[in-house]
PDB file of C-alpha atoms in Angstrom:
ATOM      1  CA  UNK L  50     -56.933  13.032 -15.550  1.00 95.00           C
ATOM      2  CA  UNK L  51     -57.528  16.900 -14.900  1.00 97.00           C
ATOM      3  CA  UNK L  52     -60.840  18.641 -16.174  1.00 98.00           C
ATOM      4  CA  UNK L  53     -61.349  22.194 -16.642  1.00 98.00           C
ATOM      5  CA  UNK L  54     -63.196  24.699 -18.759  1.00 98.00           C
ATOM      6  CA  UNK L  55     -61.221  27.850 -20.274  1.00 98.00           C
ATOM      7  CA  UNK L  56     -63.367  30.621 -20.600  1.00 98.00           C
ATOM      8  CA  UNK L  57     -61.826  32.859 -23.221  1.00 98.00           C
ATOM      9  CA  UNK L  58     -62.707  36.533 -24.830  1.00 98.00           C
ATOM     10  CA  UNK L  59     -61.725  36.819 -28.471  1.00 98.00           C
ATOM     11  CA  UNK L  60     -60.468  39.879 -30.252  1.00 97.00           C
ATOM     12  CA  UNK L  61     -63.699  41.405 -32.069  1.00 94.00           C
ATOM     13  CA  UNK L  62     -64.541  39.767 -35.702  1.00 94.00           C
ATOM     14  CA  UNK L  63     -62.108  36.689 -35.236  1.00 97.00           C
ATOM     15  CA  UNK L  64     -64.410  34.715 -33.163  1.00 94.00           C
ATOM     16  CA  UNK L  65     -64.872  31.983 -36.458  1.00 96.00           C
ATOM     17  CA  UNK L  66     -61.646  31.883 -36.824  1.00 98.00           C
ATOM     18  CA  UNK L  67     -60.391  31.448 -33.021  1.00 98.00           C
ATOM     19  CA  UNK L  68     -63.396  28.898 -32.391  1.00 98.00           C
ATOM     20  CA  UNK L  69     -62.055  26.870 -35.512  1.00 98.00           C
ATOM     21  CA  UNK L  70     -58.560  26.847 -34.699  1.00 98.00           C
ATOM     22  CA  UNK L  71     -59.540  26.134 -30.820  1.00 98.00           C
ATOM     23  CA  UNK L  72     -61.686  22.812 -32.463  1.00 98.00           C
ATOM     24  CA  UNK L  73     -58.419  21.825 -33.763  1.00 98.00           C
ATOM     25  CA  UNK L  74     -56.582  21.126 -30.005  1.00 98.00           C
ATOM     26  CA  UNK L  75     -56.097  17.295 -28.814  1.00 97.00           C
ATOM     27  CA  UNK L  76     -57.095  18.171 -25.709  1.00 98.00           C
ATOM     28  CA  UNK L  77     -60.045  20.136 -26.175  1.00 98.00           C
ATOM     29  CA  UNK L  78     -63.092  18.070 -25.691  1.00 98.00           C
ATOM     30  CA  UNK L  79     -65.801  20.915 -26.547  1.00 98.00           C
ATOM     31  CA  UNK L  80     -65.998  24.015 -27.581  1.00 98.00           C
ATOM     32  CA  UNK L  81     -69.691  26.665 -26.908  1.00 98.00           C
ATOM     33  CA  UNK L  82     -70.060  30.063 -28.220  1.00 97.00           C
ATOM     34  CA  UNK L  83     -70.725  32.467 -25.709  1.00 96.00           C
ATOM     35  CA  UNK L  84     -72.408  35.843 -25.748  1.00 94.00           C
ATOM     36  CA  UNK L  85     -71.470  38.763 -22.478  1.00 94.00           C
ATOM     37  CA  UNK L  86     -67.889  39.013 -20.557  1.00 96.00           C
ATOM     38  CA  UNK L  87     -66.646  35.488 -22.362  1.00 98.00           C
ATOM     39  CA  UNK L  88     -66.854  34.616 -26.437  1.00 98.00           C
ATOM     40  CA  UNK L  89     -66.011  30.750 -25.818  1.00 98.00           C
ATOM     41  CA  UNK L  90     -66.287  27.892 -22.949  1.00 98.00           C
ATOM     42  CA  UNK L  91     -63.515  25.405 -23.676  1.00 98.00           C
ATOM     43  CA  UNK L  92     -63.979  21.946 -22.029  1.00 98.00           C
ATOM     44  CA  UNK L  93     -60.143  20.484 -21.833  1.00 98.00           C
ATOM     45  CA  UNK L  94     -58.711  17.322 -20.641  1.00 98.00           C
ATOM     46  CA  UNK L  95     -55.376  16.408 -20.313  1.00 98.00           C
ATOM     47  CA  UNK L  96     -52.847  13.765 -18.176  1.00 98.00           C
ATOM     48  CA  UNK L  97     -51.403  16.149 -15.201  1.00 97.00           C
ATOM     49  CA  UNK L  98     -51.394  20.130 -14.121  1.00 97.00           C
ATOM     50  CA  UNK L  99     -48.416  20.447 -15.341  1.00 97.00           C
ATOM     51  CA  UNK L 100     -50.060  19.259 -19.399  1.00 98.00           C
ATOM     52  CA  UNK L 101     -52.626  21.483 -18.464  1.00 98.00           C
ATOM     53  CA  UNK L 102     -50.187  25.114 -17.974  1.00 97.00           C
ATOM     54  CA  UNK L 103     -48.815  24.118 -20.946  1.00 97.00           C
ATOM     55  CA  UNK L 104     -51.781  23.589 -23.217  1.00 98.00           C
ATOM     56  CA  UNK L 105     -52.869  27.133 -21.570  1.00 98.00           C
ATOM     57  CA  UNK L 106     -50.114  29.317 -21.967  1.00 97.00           C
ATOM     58  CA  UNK L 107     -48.294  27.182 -25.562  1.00 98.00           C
ATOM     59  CA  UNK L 108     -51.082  25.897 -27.475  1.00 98.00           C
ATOM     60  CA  UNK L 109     -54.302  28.241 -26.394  1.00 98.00           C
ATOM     61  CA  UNK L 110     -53.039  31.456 -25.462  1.00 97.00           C
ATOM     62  CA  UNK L 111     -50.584  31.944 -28.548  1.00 97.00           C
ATOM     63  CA  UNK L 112     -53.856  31.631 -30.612  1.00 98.00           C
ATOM     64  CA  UNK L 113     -53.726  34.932 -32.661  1.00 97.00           C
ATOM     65  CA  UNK L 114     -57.436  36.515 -31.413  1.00 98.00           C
ATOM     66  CA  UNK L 115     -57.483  34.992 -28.171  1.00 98.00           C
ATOM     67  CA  UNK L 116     -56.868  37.906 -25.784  1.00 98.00           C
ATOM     68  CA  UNK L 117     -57.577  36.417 -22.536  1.00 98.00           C
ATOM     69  CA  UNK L 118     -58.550  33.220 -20.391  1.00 98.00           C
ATOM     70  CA  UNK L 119     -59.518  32.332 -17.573  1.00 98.00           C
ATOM     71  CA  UNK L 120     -59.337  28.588 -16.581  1.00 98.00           C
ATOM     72  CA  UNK L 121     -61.805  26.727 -13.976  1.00 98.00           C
ATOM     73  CA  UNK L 122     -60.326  23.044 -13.070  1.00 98.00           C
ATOM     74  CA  UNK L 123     -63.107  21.071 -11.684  1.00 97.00           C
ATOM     75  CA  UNK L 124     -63.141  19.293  -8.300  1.00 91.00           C
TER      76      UNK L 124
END
């Protein structure tokens, strides 16, 4: 099992809509609303590294609003 948190920044007045449609992923576990540098802390969980730069750059990324990430795997 590999842990990490995504911290993401949202495109300005689509943070509802991104935090919504993040709420919706299988493999995210939580989702916090941030204020400063990030708009959301995404707790994910998924089978292997390789599930994990998938769910990143297919499922979260392509988001519309999303415009970056930055993703902590914990030790």
């Amino acid at each position: 099992m590999v842990s990490s948190y995504t911290l993401a920044r949202v495109d300005p007045s689509k943070d509802a809509m991104v935090y919504h449609e993040v709420k919706k992923l299988k493999a995210v576990k939580e989702v916090i609303t941030t204020y400063g540098e990030y708009d959301l802390i995404i707790k994910v969980e998924v089978d292997s590294l390789e599930n994990l730069d998938n769910f990143v750059f297919h499922k979260l990324r392509v988001i519309e609003g999303i415009a970056s990430t930055t993703t902590l795997i914990t030790a």
